[in-house]
Every structure is written in structure tokens, then in C-alpha cells.
XYZ file of C-alpha atoms in Angstrom:
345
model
C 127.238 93.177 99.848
C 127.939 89.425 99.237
C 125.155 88.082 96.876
C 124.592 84.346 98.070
C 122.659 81.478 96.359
C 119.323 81.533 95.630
C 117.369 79.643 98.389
C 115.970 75.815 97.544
C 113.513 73.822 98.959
C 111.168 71.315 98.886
C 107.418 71.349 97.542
C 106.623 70.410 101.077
C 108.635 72.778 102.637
C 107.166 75.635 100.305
C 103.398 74.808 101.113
C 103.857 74.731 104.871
C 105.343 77.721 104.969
C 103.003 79.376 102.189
C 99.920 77.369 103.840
C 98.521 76.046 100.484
C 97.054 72.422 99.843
C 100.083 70.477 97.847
C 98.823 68.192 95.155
C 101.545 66.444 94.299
C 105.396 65.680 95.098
C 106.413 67.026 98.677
C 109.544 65.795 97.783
C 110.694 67.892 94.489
C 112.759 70.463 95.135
C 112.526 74.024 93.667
C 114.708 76.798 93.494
C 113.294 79.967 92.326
C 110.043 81.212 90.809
C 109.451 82.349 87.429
C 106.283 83.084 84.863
C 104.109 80.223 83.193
C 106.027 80.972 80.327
C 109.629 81.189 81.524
C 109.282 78.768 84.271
C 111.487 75.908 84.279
C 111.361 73.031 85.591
C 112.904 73.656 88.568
C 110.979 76.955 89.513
C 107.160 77.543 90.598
C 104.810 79.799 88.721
C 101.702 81.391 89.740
C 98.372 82.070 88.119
C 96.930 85.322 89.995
C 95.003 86.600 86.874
C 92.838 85.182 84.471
C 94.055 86.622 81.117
C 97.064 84.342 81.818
C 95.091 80.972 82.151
C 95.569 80.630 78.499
C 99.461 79.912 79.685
C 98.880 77.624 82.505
C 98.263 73.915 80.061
C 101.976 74.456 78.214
C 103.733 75.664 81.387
C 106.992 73.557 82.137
C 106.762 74.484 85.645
C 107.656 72.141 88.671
C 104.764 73.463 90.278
C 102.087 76.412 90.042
C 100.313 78.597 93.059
C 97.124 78.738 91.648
C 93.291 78.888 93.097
C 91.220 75.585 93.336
C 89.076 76.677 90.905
C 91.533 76.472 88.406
C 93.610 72.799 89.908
C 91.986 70.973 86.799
C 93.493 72.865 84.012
C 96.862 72.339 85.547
C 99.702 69.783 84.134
C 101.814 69.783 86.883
C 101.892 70.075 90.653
C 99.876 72.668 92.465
C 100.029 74.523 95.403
C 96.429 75.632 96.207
C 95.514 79.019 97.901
C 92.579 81.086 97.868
C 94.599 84.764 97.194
C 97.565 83.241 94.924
C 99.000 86.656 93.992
C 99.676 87.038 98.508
C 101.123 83.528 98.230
C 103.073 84.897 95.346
C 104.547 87.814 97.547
C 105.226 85.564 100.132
C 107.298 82.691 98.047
C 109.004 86.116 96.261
C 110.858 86.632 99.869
C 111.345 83.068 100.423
C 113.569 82.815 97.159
C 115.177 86.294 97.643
C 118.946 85.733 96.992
C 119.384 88.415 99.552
C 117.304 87.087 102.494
C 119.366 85.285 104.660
C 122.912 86.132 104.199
C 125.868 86.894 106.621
C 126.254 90.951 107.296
C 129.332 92.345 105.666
C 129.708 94.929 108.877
C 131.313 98.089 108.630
C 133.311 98.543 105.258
C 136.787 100.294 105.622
C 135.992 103.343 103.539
C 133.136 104.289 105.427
C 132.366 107.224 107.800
C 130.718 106.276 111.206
C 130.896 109.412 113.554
C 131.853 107.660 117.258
C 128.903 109.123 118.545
C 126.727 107.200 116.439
C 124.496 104.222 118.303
C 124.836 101.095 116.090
C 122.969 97.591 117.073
C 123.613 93.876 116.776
C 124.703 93.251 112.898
C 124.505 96.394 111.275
C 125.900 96.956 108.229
C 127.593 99.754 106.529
C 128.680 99.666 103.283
C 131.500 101.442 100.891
C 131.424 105.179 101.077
C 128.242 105.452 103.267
C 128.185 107.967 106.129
C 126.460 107.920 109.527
C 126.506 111.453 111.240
C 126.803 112.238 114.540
C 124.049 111.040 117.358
C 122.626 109.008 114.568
C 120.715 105.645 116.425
C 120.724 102.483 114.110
C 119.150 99.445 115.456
C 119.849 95.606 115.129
C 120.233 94.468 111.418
C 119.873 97.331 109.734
C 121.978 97.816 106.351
C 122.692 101.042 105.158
C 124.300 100.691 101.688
C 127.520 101.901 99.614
C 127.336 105.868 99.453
C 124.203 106.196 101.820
C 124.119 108.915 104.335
C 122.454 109.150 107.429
C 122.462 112.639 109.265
C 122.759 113.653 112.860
C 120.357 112.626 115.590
C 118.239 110.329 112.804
C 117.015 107.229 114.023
C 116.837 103.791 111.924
C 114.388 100.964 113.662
C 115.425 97.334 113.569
C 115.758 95.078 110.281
C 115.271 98.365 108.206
C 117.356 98.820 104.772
C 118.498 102.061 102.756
C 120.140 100.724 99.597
C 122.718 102.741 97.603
C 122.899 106.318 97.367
C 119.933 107.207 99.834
C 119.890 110.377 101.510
C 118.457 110.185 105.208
C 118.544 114.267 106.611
C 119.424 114.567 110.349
C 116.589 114.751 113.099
C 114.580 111.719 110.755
C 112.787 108.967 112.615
C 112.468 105.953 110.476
C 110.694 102.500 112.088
C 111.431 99.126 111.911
C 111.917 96.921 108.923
C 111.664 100.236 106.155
C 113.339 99.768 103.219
C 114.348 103.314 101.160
C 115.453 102.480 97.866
C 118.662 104.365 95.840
C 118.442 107.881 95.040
C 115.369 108.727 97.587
C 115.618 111.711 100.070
C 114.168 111.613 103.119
C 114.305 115.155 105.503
C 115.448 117.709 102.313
C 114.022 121.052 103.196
C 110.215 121.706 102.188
C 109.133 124.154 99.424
C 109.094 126.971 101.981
C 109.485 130.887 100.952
C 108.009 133.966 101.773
C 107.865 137.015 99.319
C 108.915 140.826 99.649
C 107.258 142.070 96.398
C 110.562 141.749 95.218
C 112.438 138.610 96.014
C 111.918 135.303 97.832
C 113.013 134.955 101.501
C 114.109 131.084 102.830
C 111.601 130.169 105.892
C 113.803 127.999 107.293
C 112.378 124.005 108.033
C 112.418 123.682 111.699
C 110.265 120.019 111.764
C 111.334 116.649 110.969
C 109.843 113.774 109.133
C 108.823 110.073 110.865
C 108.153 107.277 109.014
C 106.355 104.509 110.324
C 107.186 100.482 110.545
C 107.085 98.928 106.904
C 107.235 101.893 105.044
C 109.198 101.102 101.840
C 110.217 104.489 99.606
C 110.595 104.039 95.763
C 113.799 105.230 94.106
C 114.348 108.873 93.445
C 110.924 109.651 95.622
C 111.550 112.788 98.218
C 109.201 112.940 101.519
C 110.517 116.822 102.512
C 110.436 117.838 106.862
C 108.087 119.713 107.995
C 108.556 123.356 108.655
C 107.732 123.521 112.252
C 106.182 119.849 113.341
C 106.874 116.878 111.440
C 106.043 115.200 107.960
C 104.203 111.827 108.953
C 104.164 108.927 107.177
C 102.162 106.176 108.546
C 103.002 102.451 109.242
C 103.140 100.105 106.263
C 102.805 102.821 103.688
C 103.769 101.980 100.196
C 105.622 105.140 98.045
C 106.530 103.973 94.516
C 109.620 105.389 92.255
C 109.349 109.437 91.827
C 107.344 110.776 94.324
C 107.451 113.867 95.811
C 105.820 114.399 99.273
C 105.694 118.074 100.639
C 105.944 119.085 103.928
C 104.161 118.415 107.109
C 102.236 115.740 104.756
C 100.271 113.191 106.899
C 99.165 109.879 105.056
C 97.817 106.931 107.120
C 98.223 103.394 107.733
C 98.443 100.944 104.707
C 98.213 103.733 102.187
C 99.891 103.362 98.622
C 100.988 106.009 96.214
C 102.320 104.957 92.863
C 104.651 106.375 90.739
C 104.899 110.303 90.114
C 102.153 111.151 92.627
C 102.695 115.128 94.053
C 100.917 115.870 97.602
C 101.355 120.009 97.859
C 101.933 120.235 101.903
C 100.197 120.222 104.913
C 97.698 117.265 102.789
C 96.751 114.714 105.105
C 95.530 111.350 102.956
C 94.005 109.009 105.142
C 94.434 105.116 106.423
C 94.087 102.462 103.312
C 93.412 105.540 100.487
C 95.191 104.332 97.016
C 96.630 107.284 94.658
C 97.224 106.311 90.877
C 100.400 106.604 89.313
C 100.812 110.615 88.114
C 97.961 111.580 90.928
C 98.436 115.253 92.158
C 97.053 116.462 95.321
C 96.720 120.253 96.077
C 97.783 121.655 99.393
C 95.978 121.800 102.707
C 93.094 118.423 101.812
C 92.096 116.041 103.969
C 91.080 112.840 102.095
C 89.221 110.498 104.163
C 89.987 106.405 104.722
C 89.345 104.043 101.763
C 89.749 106.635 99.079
C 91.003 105.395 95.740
C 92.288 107.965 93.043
C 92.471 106.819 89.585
C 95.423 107.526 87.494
C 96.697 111.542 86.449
C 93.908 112.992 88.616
C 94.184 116.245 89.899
C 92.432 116.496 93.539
C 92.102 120.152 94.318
C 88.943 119.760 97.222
C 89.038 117.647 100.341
C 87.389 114.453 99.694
C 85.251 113.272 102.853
C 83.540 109.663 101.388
C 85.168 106.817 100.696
C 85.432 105.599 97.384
C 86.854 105.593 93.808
C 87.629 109.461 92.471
C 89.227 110.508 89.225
C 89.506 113.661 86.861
C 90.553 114.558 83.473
C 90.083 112.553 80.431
C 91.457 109.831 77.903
C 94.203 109.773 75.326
C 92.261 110.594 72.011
C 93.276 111.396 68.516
C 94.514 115.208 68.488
C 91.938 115.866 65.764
C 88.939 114.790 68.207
C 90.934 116.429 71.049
C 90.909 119.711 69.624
C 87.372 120.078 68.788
C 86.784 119.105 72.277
C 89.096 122.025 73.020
C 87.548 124.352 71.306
C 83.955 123.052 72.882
C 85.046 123.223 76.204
C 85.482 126.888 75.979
C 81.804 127.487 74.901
C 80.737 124.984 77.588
C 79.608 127.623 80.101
C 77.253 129.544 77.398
C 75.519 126.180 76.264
C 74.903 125.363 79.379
C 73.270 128.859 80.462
C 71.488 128.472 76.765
C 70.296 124.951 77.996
C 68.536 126.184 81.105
C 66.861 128.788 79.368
C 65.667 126.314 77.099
C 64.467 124.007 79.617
C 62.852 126.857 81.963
C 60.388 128.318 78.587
C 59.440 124.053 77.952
C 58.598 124.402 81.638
C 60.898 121.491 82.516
């Protein structure tokens, strides 16, 4: 995959497209962004959070995405926006060196069964392999040592970068992006026991993934074992994830890094799981519920809101008094109610 230039454009250009209030020279052109502190001055920096307005008066920036509130403690042009950080994401694909370029079509050393459906600019790079029956649609860029099995389908505009492993009988929408070393389709964690040994149930289902699902590196999201895995439209997996089978998770969800969702879990429409999160089999968590960091959710959780489990780092002295505490906790609490119940309480 040819790398080109990064993009450049004008001040002007940038807040039409961004829709932010310019103060300053429409004119200057910029060619990348950067931090207060790195920014040069031919990039744009952004001030999104406050413990970094201590950086914004030395910044060498040619400009700054900022909120109004803060236009008077700026040096240099601003481009004004009520969310900053969402104009951030948006001027982060504008300047993506990637964005833009000419396909590189169908590399010699790769493996495209003639069965295979490919669209309008679809690229294949070194080593990949597309199975048989496999459907890609227009744009799509499946990259050097990829594999995509038999009868999976790839929607429009989406991307699987290096080494991604797509099973066969996978539905994946439009403009996903499944970044290197993920697996999408591997077998679920499915065996029955004799008393004896462990007997293979074999994973009849499939997984679909929704438009504008990106998958972290190294993340799994396993089939189901008789209907599919489902993973909602515009659902954000981090890095290291491992998704069970016949998991459902809703629209706009995000899971961060190391999450674990045991199967047949369904987590529901705009819930947030903290990096390390673990998720026991067979919940239901309702919309709009957040879980903080290194929880462990073991009950269904029916109201939205923020949940979390466990406790701090501490020193290892404190933490194993606590220890030793928390064994006794059941006996001073039975102690306690006696207390309470001769007081008359």
C-alpha cells in the first residue's frame, strides 16, 4: 500500500469543512495536526481538556481548535467549536496520509478464489487470501496476509489491515475497519463433558457485524453455535478483546481494551465497558450502562447508569489486613445486627 503525502490546506478550507468560526488567516495553509507542545508552525493543535490550557499561551501552532470560552488565552489563530475534541476527530481524517490515495488492486502473490464477488476498487494486498463465494464490495482493502473465508461478506469502503483473520459464513457492513491480528468467526468456547473427557459441540452460527464497527488488534468476536454473534452498528472494540459466542451488543456501544463477555451476554445500545471489564455469561445489560474499569459484572443490570466492582491499588501492607478482614466480614456483620436489635434500633 502506497503511503502518499500528507493532505494540506487552507485555514479556510479547514473551518468550512470542520464548521468552526475562523479568527484569523483563511489564507495560511496547514499540513498536519500535532499537540500544543509539538505543534509547529505549520500544523493545528487542539485544546479539548482543561489540564492542558496551561500549554495553549507558548504553543507555536498555526492555529488551535479550541472552545470560545477559551479564544482569549490564545496567541495564534483559532478555529472555534463548541465540542473541540469531535472537531479534533474530524480534522484527524482530513490529514490522514492514507485517506485519499489511488488503490493498489490485486497484488500478484495473492489468492483470490474465481468464485469470489469483488466490487469497484478493491484492493488486495501481498499474501492475502479471499476464499471461495466470498462477496467484497466497492473500495474495500483487505491487507498483506489477510484472509477472508468462504461465503463471508465485506460491505462497501470497509478495511481489514494486515494479518486479520475473517472465518467463512461472516457478514461484515459497510465502512468496518478490523485491525492486524483480530479474528473474526474462530469457533466459540463450546464443549460438552462425559465425566471423563471433553466432547467438541461443533459452531454451527455465524457472526454479523454491523456498519462502522471498527475491531482493535488482536481482539476475537467468536460465531455463534447455532444463530449468530451480533455486533451492532457503529460499535467500538478496542485492542484485546475477547467476545464469546452468540454475544449481542447494541448500537454505538464501546468496549475498551481487555474486556471478556462469557456468551450468549447481550450489552445493550450506547452501554460503555472499561478497559479489563469482565462480563459473565447469559446478562442482559440494559441501554446507557457505563462499567468502570476491572469490574466484574456477574448479574444482569436493568437501569441505566454508572456500575463498578472491586477496589483500588493500595499498599500490600493495608491490602492484607483488608484481606484478612474481609474474611470475618460476614460474623461482624451478624454481630452488628444483634447489637443493633438489643439497642432497639
Amino acid at each position: 500500500m502506497t503511503r502518499s503525502a500528507t493532505p494540506k490546506m487552507t485555514l479556510g478550507d479547514l473551518a468550512e469543512r470542520l464548521g468552526a468560526r475562523l479568527v484569523g488567516d483563511a489564507g495560511r495553509e496547514v499540513s498536519g495536526l500535532a499537540t500544543l507542545n509539538a505543534a509547529e508552525p505549520g500544523q493545528v493543535a487542539f485544546l479539548a481538556n482543561r489540564a492542558y490550557l496551561k500549554d495553549l499561551p507558548g504553543t507555536r501552532a498555526a492555529a488551535v481548535l479550541l472552545h470560545p470560552q477559551h479564544a482569549e488565552s490564545c496567541p495564534v489563530d483559532r478555529l472555534e467549536l463548541d465540542n473541540p475534541y469531535l472537531g479534533y476527530a474530524a480534522a484527524s481524517r482530513l490529514f490522514d496520509p492514507l485517506v485519499g490515495r489511488e488503490p493498489a488492486g490485486i497484488h500478484p502473490s495473492a489468492v483470490v478464489d474465481p468464485t469470489a464477488t469483488l466490487g469497484a476498487r478493491v484492493e488486495i494486498g501481498p499474501l492475502a487470501v479471499v476464499e471461495a463465494g466470498a462477496c467484497l464490495g466497492d473500495d474495500v482493502i483487505v491487507g498483506p496476509g489477510s484472509v477472508v473465508g468462504a461465503d463471508t461478506t465485506i460491505g462497501a469502503e470497509s478495511r481489514l489491515h494486515a494479518n486479520v483473520t475473517v472465518y467463512h459464513g461472516v457478514v461484515i457492513g459497510r465502512r468496518a475497519v478490523l485491525h492486524s491480528g483480530c479474528v473474526v468467526g474462530g469457533d466459540g468456547f463450546g464443549f460438552a463433558h462425559d465425566g471423563s473427557r471433553w466432547h467438541k459441540i461443533a459452531q454451527l452460527g455465524g457472526v454479523v457485524l454491523g456498519d462502522d464497527v471498527e475491531v482493535g488488534s488482536c481482539s476475537s468476536i467468536d460465531r455463534g453455535a447455532l444463530g449468530d454473534t451480533l455486533i451492532g452498528n457503529d460499535v467500538k472494540i478496542d485492542s484485546q478483546v475477547q467476545i464469546a459466542h452468540n454475544v449481542q451488543i447494541g448500537e454505538h456501544s464501546a468496549l475498551a481494551g481487555c474486556v471478556g463477555i462469557a456468551g450468549s451476554t447481550k450489552v445493550g445500545r450506547h452501554c460503555m465497558l472499561g478497559g479489563g471489564v469482565g462480563l459473565a455469561g447469559h446478562l442482559t445489560l440494559c441501554d446507557g450502562v457505563q462499567v468502570t474499569g476491572m469490574s466484574l459484572v456477574t448479574n444482569s443490570i436493568h437501569e441505566p447508569g454508572v456500575y463498578s466492582s472491586g477496589t483500588g491499588a493500595m499498599s500490600n501492607a493495608q491490602w492484607r489486613k483488608n484481606a484478612v478482614r474481609f474474611k470475618h466480614l460476614d460474623d461482624m456483620a451478624k454481630r452488628l445486627a444483634r447489637l443493633e436489635k438489643g439497642r432497639g434500633a
